[in-house]
Tab-separated table of C-alpha atoms in Angstrom:
chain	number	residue	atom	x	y	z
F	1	UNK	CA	12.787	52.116	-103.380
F	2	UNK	CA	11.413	49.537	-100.637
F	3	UNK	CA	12.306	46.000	-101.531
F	4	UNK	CA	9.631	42.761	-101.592
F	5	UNK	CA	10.773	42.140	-98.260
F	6	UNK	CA	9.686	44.825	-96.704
F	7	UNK	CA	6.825	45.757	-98.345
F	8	UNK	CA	5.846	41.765	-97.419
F	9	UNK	CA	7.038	42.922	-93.471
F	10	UNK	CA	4.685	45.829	-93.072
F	11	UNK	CA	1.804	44.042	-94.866
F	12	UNK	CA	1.671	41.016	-92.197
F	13	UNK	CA	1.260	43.790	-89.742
F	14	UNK	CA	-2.382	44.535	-90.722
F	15	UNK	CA	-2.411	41.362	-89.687
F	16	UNK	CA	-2.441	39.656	-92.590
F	17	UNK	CA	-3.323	35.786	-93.201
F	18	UNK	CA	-1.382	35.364	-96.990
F	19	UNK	CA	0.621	38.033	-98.298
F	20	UNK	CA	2.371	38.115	-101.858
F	21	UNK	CA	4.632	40.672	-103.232
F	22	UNK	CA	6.217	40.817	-106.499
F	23	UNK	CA	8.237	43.293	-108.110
F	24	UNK	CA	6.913	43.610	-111.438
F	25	UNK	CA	9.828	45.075	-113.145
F	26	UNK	CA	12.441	43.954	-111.340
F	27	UNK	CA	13.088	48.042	-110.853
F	28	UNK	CA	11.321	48.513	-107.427
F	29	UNK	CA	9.110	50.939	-109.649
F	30	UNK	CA	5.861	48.471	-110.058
F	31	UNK	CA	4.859	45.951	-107.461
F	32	UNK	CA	1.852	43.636	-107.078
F	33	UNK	CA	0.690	42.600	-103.920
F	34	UNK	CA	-1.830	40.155	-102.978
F	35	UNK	CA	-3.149	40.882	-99.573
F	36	UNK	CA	-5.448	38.449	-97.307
F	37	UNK	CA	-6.801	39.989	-94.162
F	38	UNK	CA	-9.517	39.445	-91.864
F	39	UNK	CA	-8.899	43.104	-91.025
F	40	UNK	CA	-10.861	43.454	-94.384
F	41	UNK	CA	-14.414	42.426	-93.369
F	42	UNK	CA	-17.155	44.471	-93.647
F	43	UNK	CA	-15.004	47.026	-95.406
F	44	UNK	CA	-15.644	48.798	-98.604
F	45	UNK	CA	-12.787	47.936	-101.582
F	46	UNK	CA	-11.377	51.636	-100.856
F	47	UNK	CA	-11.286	51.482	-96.901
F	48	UNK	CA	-9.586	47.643	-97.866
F	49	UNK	CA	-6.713	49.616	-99.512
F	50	UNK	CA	-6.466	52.541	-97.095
F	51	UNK	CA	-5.870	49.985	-94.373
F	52	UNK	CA	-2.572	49.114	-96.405
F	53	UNK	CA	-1.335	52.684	-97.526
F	54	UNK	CA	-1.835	52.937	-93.673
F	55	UNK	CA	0.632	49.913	-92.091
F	56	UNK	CA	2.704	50.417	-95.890
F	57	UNK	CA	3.092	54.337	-93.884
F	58	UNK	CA	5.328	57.679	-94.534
F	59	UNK	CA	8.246	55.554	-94.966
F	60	UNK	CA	6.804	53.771	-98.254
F	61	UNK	CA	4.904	56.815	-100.077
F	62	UNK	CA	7.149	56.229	-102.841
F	63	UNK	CA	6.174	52.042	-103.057
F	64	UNK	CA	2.043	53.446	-102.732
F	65	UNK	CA	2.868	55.071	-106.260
F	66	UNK	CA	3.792	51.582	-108.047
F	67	UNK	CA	1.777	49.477	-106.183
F	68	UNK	CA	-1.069	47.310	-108.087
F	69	UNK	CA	-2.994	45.954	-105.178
F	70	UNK	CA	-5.500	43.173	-104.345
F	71	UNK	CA	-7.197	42.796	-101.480
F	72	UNK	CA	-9.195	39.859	-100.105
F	73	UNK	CA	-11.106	38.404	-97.125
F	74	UNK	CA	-10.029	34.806	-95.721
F	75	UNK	CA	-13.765	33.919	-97.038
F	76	UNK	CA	-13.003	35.529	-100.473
F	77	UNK	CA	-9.771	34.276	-100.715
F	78	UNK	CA	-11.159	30.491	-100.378
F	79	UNK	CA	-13.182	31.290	-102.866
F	80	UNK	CA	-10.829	32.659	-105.152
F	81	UNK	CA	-8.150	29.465	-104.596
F	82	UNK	CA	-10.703	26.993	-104.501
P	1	UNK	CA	7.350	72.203	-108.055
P	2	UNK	CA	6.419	75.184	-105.971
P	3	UNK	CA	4.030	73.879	-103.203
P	4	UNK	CA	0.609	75.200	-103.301
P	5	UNK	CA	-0.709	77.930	-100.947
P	6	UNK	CA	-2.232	76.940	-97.800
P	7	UNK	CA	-5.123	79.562	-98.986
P	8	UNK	CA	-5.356	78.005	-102.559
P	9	UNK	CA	-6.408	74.835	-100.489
P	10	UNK	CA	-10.453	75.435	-99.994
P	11	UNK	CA	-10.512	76.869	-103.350
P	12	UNK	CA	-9.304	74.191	-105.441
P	13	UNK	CA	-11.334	71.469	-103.401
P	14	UNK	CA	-14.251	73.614	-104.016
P	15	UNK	CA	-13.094	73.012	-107.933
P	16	UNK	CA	-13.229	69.608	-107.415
P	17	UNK	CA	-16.050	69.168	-105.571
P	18	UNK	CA	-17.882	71.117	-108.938
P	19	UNK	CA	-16.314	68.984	-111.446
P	20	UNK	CA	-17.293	65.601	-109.548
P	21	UNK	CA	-20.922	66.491	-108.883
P	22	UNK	CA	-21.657	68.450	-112.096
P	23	UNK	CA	-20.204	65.297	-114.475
P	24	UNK	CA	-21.652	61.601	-113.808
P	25	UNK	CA	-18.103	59.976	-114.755
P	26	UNK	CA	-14.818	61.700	-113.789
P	27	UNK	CA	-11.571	60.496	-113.698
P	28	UNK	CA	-8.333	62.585	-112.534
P	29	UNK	CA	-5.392	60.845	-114.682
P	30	UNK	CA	-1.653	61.806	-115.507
P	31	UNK	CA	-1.875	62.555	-119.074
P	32	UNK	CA	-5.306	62.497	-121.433
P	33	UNK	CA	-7.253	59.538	-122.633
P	34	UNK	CA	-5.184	59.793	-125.766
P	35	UNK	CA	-1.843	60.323	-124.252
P	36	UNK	CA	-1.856	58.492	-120.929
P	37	UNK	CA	1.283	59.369	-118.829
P	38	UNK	CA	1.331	56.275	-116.542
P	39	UNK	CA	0.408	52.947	-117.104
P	40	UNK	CA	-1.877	53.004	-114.025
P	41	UNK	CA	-3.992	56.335	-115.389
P	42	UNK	CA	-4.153	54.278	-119.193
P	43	UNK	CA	-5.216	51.231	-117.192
P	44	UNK	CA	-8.475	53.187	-115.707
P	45	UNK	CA	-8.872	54.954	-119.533
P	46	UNK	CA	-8.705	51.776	-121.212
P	47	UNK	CA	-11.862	50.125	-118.537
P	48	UNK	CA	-13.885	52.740	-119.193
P	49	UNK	CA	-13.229	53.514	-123.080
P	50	UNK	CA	-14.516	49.007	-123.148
P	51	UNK	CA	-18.105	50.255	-121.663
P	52	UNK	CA	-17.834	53.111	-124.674
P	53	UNK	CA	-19.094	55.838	-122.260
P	54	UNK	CA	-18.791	59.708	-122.020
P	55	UNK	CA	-16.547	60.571	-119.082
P	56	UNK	CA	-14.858	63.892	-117.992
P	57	UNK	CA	-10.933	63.118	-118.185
P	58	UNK	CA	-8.454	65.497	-116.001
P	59	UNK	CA	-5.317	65.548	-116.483
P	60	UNK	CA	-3.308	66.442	-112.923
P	61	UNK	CA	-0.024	66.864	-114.919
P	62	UNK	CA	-1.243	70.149	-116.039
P	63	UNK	CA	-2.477	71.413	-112.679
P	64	UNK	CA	-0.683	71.251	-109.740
P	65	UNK	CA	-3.097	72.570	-107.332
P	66	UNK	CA	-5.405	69.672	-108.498
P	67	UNK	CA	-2.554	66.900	-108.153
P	68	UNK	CA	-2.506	67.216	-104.679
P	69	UNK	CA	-5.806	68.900	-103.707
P	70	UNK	CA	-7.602	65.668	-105.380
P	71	UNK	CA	-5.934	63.248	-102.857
P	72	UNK	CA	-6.847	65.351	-99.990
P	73	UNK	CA	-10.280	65.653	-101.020
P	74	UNK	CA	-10.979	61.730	-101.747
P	75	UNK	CA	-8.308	61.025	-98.563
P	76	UNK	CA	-6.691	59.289	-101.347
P	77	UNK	CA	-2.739	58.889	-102.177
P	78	UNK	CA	-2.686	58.232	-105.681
P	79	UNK	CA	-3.999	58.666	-108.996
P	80	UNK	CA	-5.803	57.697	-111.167
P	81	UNK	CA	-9.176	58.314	-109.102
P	82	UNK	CA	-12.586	57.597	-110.509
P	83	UNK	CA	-15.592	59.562	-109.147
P	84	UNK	CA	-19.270	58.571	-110.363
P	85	UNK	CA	-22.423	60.007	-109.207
P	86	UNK	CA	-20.059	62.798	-107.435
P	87	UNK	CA	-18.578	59.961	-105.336
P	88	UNK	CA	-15.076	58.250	-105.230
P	89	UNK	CA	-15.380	55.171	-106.990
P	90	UNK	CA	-11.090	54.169	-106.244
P	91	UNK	CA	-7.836	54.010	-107.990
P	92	UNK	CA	-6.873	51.434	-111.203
P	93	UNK	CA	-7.054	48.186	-109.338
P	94	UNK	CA	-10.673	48.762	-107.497
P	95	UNK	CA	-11.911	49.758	-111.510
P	96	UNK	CA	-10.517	46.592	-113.067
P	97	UNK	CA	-11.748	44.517	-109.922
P	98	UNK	CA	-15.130	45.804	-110.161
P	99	UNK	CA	-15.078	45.393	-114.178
P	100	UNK	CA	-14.380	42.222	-113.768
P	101	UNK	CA	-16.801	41.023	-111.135
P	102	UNK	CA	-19.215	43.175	-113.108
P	103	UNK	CA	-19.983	45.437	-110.640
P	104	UNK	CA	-18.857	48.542	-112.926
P	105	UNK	CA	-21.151	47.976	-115.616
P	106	UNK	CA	-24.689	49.203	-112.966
P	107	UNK	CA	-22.800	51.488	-111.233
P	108	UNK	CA	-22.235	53.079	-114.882
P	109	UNK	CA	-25.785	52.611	-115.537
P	110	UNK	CA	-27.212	54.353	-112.693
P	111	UNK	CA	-25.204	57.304	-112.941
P	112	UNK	CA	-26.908	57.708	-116.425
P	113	UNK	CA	-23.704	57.024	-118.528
P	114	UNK	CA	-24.846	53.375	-119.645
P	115	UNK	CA	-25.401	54.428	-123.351
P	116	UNK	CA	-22.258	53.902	-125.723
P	117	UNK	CA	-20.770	57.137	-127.036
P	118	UNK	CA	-19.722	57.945	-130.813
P	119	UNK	CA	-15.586	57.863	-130.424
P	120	UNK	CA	-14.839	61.302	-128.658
């Protein structure tokens, strides 16, 4: 199983402005990530988290299965964080 | 797991294709809506069992062909996958996203599910 660090690595490379991983379970077998991208605009929620099973690639199939994801534009992100 | 015949392939996304377009509500889970298998595919149940509507559960455990011919057919890697309307709606985390921002609840509506259902 892929470790936080990692996971975090590949996810800047959308490129990403704010990225947060956390293994849930401390078992590599549930992870949340928080993903903020301008590579999101204009995008439809499911094209938001192809992008990321895309950079996450073959490599990670296994993290895709116990990933909880949230994606966000910079503008939604604001938003979100006040 | 035996892997599935490349000429089982058409067939079985043909299968889909029917079940998505012939049900408005349709999500492919591990397990049933009474015995979930992964905390992801009870996740999805549990959102759509809150708007109390009818929706046509299947369970990939017990069909291999389906397993993987649903992620080729949605171009999707995971499951659970909702489909409303015949179209692919996302996984867990886009249906408790939208239920929350209250997108769910019209897109429910206008696939003619928006009544609540006696328990199934």
């Amino acid at each position: 199983m892929p470790s936080v660090t990692e996971i975090e690595r590949r996810l800047r490379d959308l490129p990403a402005d704010h990225v947060e991983v956390q293994d849930l379970t401390g078992g590599g077998d549930h992870f949340k990530a928080v993903v903020v991208s301008r590579a999101f605009e204009g995008k439809t929620r499911i094209q938001q988290h192809q992008l990321v099973y895309g950079v996450l690639g073959e490599a990670m199939k296994g993290a895709i299965h116990a990933l909880s994801l949230r994606t966000f534009t910079p503008e939604q992100w604001e938003t979100t964080t006040g | 797991m035996e892997e599935p015949a490349v000429s089982d392939n058409q067939e079985t996304l043909d299968r889909i294709r029917e079940v998505v377009t012939t049900h408005p509500v349709v999500l492919f889970m591990k397990g049933s809506p009474t015995f979930p298998q992964c905390g992801f595919s009870a996740q999805a149940v549990q959102v759509l069992e809150g708007y109390g509507i009818e929706f046509k559960a299947v369970d990939v455990l017990s069909d291999p062909l389906v397993r993987q011919g649903v992620k080729e057919y949605s171009n999707w890697p995971t499951v659970p996958q909702l489909y409303v309307g015949g179209e692919f709606v996302g996984g867990s985390d886009i249906l408790v996203e939208m239920h929350q921002s209250g997108e769910l609840a019209p897109l429910l509506q206008k696939a003619g599910v928006g009544q609540p259902e006696a328990d199934r």
